[in-house]
mmCIF file of C-alpha atoms in Angstrom:
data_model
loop_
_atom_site.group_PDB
_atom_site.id
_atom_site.type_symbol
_atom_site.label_atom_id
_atom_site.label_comp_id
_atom_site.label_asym_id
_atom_site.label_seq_id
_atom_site.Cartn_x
_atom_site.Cartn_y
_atom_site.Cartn_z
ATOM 1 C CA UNK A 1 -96.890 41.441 81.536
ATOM 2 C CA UNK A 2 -96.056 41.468 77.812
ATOM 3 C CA UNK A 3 -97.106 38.893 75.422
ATOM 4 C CA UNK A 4 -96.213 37.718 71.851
ATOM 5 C CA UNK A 5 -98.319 35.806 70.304
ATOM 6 C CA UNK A 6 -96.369 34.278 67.707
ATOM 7 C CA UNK A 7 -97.844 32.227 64.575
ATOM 8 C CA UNK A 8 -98.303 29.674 63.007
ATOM 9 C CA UNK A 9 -97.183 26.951 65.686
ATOM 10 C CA UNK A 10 -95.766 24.682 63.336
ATOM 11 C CA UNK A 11 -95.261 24.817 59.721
ATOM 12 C CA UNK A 12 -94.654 21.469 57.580
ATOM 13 C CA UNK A 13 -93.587 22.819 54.023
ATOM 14 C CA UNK A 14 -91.746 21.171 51.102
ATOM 15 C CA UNK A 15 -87.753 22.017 50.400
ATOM 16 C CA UNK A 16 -88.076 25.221 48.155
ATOM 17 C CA UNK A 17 -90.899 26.984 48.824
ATOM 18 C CA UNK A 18 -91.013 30.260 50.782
ATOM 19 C CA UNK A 19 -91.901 30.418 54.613
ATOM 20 C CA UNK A 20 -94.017 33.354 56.308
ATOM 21 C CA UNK A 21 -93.936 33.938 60.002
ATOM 22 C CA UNK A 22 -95.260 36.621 62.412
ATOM 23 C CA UNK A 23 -95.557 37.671 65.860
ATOM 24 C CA UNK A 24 -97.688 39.866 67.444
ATOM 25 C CA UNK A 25 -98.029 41.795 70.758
ATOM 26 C CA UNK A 26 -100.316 43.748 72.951
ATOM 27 C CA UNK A 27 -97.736 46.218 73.688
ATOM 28 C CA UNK A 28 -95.171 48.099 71.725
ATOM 29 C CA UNK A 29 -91.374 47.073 71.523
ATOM 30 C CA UNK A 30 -88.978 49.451 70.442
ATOM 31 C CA UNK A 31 -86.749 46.140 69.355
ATOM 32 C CA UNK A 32 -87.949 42.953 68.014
ATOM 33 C CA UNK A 33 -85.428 40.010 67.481
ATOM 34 C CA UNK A 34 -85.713 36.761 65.636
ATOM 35 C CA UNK A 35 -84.373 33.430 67.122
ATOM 36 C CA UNK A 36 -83.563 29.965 65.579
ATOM 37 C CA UNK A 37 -83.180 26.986 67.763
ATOM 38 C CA UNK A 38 -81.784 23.948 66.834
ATOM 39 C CA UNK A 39 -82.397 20.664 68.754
ATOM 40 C CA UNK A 40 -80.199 20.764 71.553
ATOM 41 C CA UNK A 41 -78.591 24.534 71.279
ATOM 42 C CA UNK A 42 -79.464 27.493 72.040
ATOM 43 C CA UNK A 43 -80.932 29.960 70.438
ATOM 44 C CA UNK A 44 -78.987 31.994 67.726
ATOM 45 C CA UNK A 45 -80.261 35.472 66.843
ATOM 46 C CA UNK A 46 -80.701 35.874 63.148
ATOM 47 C CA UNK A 47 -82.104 38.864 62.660
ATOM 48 C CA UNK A 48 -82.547 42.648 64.759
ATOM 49 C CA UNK A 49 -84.389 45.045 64.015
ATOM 50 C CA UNK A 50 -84.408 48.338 65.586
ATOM 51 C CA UNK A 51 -86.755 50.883 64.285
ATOM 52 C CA UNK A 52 -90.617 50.894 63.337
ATOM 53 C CA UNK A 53 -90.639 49.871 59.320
ATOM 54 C CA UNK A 54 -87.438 48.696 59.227
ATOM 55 C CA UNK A 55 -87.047 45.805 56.700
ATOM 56 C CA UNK A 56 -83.354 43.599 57.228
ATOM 57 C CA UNK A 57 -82.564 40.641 55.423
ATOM 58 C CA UNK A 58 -79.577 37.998 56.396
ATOM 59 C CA UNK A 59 -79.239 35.792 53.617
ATOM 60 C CA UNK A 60 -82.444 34.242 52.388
ATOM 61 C CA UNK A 61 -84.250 35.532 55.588
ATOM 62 C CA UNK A 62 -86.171 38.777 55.855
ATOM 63 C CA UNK A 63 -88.006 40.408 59.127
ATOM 64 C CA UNK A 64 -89.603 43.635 59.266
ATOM 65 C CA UNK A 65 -90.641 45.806 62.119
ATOM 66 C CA UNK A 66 -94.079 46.850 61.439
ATOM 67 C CA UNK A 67 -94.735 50.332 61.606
ATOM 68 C CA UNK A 68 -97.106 50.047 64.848
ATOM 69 C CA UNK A 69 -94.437 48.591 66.362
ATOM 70 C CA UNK A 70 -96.954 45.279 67.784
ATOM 71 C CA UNK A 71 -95.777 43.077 65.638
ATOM 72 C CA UNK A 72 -93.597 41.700 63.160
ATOM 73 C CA UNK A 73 -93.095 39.009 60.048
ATOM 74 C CA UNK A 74 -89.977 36.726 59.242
ATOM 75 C CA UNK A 75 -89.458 35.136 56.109
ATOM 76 C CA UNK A 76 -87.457 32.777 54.542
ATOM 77 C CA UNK A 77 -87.184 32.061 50.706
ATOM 78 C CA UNK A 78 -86.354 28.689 48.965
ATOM 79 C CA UNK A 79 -86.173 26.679 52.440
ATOM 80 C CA UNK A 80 -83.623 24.139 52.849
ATOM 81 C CA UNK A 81 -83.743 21.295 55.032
ATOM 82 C CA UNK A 82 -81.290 23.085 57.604
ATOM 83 C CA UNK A 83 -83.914 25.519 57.827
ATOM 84 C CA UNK A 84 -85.758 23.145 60.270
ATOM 85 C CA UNK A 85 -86.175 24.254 63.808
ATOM 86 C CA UNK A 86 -87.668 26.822 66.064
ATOM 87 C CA UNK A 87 -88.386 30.274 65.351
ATOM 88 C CA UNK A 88 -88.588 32.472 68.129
ATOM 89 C CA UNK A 89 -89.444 35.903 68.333
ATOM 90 C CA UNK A 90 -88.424 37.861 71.050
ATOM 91 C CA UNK A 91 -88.812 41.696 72.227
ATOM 92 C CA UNK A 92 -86.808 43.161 75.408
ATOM 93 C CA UNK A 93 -88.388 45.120 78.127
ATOM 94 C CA UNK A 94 -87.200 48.509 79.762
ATOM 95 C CA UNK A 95 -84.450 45.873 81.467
ATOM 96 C CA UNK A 96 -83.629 44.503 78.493
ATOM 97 C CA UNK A 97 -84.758 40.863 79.867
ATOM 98 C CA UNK A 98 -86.407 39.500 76.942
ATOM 99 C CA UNK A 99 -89.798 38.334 76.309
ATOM 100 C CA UNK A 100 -90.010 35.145 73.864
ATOM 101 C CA UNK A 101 -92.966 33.936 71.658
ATOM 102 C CA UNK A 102 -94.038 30.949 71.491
ATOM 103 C CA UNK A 103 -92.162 29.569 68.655
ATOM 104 C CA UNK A 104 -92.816 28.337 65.339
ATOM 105 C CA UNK A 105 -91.596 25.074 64.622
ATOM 106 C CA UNK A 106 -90.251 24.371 61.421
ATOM 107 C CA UNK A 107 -90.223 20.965 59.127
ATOM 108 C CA UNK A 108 -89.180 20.541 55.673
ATOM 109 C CA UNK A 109 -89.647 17.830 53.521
ATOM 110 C CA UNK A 110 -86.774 16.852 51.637
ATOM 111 C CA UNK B 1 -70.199 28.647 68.888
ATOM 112 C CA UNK B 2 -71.659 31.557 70.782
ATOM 113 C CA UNK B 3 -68.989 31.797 72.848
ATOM 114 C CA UNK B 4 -71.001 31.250 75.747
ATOM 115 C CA UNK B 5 -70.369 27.921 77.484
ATOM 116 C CA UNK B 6 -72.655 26.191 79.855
ATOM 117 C CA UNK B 7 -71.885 22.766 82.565
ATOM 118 C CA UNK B 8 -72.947 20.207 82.711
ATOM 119 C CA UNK B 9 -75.111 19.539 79.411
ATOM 120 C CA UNK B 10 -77.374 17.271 80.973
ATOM 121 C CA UNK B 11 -78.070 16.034 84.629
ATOM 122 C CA UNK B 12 -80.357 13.726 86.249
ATOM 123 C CA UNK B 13 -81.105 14.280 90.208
ATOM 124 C CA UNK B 14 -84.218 13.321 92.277
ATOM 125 C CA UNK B 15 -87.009 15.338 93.973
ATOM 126 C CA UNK B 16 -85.615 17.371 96.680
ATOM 127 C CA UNK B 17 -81.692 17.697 95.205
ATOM 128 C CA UNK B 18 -80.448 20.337 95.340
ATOM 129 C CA UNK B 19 -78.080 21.340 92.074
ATOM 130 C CA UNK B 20 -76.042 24.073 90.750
ATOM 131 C CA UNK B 21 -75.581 24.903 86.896
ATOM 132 C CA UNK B 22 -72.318 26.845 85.361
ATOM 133 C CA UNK B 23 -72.062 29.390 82.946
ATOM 134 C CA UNK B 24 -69.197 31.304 81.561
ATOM 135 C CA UNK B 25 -69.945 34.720 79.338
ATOM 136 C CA UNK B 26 -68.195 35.593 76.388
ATOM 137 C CA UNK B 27 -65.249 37.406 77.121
ATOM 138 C CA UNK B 28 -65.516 40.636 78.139
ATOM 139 C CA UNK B 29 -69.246 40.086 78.407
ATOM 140 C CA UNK B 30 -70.810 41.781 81.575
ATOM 141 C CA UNK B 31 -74.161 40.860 81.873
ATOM 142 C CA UNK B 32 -75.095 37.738 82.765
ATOM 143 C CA UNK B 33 -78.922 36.015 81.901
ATOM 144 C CA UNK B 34 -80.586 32.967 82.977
ATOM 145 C CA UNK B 35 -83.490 31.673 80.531
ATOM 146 C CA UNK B 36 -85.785 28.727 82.114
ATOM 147 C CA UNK B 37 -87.095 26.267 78.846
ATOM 148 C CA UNK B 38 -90.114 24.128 79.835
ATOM 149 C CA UNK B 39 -92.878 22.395 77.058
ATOM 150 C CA UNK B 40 -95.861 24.153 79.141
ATOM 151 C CA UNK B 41 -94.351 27.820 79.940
ATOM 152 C CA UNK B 42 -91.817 28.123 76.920
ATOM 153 C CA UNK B 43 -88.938 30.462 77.178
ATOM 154 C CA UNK B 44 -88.871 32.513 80.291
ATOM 155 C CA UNK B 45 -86.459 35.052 81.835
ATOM 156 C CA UNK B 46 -85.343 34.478 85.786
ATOM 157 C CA UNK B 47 -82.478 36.587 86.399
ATOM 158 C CA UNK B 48 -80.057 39.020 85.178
ATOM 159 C CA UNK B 49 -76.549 39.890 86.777
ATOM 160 C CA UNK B 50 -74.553 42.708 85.906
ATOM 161 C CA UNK B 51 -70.442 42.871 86.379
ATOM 162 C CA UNK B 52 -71.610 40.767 90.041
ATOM 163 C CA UNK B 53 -74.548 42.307 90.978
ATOM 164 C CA UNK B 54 -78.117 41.190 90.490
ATOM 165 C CA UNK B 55 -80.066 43.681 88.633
ATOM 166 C CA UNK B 56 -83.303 42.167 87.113
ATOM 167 C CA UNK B 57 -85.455 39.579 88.260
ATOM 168 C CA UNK B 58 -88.198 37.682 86.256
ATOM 169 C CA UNK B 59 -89.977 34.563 87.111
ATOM 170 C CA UNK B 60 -87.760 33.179 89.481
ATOM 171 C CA UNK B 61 -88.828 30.242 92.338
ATOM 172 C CA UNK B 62 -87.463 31.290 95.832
ATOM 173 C CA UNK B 63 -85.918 28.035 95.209
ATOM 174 C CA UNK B 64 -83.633 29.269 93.316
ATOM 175 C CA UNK B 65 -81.324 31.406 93.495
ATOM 176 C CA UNK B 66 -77.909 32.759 91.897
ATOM 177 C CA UNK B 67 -74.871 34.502 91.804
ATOM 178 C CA UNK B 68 -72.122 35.625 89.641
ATOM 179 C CA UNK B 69 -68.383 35.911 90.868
ATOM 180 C CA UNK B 70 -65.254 38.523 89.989
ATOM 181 C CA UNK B 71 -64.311 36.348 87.134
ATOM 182 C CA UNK B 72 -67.873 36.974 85.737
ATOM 183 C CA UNK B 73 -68.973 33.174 85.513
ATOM 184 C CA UNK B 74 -72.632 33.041 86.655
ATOM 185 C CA UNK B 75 -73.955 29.956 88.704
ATOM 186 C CA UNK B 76 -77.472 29.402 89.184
ATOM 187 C CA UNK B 77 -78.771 27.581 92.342
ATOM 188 C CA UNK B 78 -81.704 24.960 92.119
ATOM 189 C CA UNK B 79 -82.866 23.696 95.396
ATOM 190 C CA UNK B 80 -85.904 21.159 96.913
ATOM 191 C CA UNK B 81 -86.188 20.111 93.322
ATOM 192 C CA UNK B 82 -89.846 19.456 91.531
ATOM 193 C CA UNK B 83 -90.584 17.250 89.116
ATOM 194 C CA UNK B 84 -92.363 20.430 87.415
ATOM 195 C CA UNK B 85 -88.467 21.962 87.456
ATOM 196 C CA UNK B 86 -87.427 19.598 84.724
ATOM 197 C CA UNK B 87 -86.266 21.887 81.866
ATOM 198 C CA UNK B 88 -83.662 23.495 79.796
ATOM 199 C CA UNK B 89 -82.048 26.078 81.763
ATOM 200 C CA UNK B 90 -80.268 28.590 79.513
ATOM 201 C CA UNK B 91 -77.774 31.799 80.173
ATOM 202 C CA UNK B 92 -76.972 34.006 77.773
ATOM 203 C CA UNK B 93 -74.301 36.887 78.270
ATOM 204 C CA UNK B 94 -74.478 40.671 76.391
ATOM 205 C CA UNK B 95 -72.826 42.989 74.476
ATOM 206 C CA UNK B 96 -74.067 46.316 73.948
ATOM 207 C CA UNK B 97 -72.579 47.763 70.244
ATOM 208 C CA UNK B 98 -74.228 51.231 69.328
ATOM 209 C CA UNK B 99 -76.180 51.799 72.218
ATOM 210 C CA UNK B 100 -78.078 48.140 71.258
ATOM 211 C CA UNK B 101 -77.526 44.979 73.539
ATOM 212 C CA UNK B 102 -77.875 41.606 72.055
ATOM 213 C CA UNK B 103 -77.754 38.582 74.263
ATOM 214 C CA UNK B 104 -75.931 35.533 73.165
ATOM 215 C CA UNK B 105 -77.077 32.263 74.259
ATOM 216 C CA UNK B 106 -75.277 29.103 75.802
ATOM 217 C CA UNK B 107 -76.090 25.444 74.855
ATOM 218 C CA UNK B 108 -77.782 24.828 77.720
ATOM 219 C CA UNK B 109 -78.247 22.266 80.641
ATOM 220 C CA UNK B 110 -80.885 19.969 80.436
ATOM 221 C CA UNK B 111 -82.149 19.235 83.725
ATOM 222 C CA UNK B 112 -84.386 15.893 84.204
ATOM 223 C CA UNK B 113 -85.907 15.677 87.908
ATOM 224 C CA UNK B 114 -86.807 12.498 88.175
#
């Protein structure tokens, strides 16, 4: 079935700098979505993106759909300490079930 | 708030319970999707329901099993629990804008077999 490989695991940064994130897949998805979970909730989709080279940006977050359509990058500039969590990306399938990554777990130091 | 709710939050039950976990879409919501969270497997689909009728199915036990009735609210069934079943069990509910569907997820239950 399909796989994304999502990277780095976990990322343990300092409040302000900039955060890089990608995800990667042996197949193509015509979608790619990026997740945050907070301890205890759900996840909460931050960003969509819909076509191959698409760049979107929500706020201090960016994701782009790279143009092979395998894989794809979040970022986030001048993190906060709200920004910790889990980063999930996620791509649906024909059924639209989705498939997650991983996860990238996120700590900032303050 | 997603607008999705989920009952209970958490529950604690022994090897071979049997239990049953609630989820109510988002108004107007059709679609219906049940996400199993575990440390070793991640995030994982098990089944989708559609306006009461199952239409996808993903890595789902034969131990489990669900449903989801007129009023749209979604129950899924967890039977001869494991100790391996211990988890996060998740359902998110859709809404398809512009030909695109994007799922919104519920708190959760978080189910300790014990």
């Amino acid at each position: 079935g399909q796989q994304l490989n999502q990277s780095p695991q976990s990322m343990f940064i300092q409040e302000g700098e900039d955060v890089s994130m990608n995800c990667t897949s042996s197949s193509i998805f015509n979608t790619w979505l990026w997740y945050k979970q907070d301890p205890g909730e759900g996840p909460v989709l931050l960003i969509a993106l819909y076509k191959a080279g698409e760049l979107t940006s929500n706020g201090r977050l960016t994701a782009q759909f790279g143009i092979t359509r395998k894989d794809s990058f979040l970022n986030i500039s001048a993190s906060i300490p709200s920004d910790v969590g889990i980063y999930f990306c996620a791509g649906p399938n024909a059924g639209n079930m989705l498939t997650f990554g991983g996860g990238t777990r996120l700590m900032v130091k303050p | 708030d997603s607008g999705v709710t989920q009952t209970p939050k958490h529950l604690i039950t022994a090897t071979g319970q049997r239990v049953t976990l609630r989820c109510s879409p988002r108004s107007g919501d059709l679609s219906v999707y049940w996400y199993q969270q575990s440390l070793d497997q991640g995030l994982q689909f098990l089944i989708q329901y559609y306006n009461g009728e199952e239409r996808a199915k993903g890595n789902i036990l034969e131990r489990f099993s669900a449903q989801q009735f007129p009023d749209l609210h979604s129950e899924l069934n967890l039977s001869s629990l494991e100790l391996g079943d211990s988890a996060l069990y998740f359902c998110a509910s859709s809404v398809t804008d512009g030909g695109y569907e994007t799922q919104y997820f519920g708190p959760g239950t978080r189910l300790l077999v014990l």
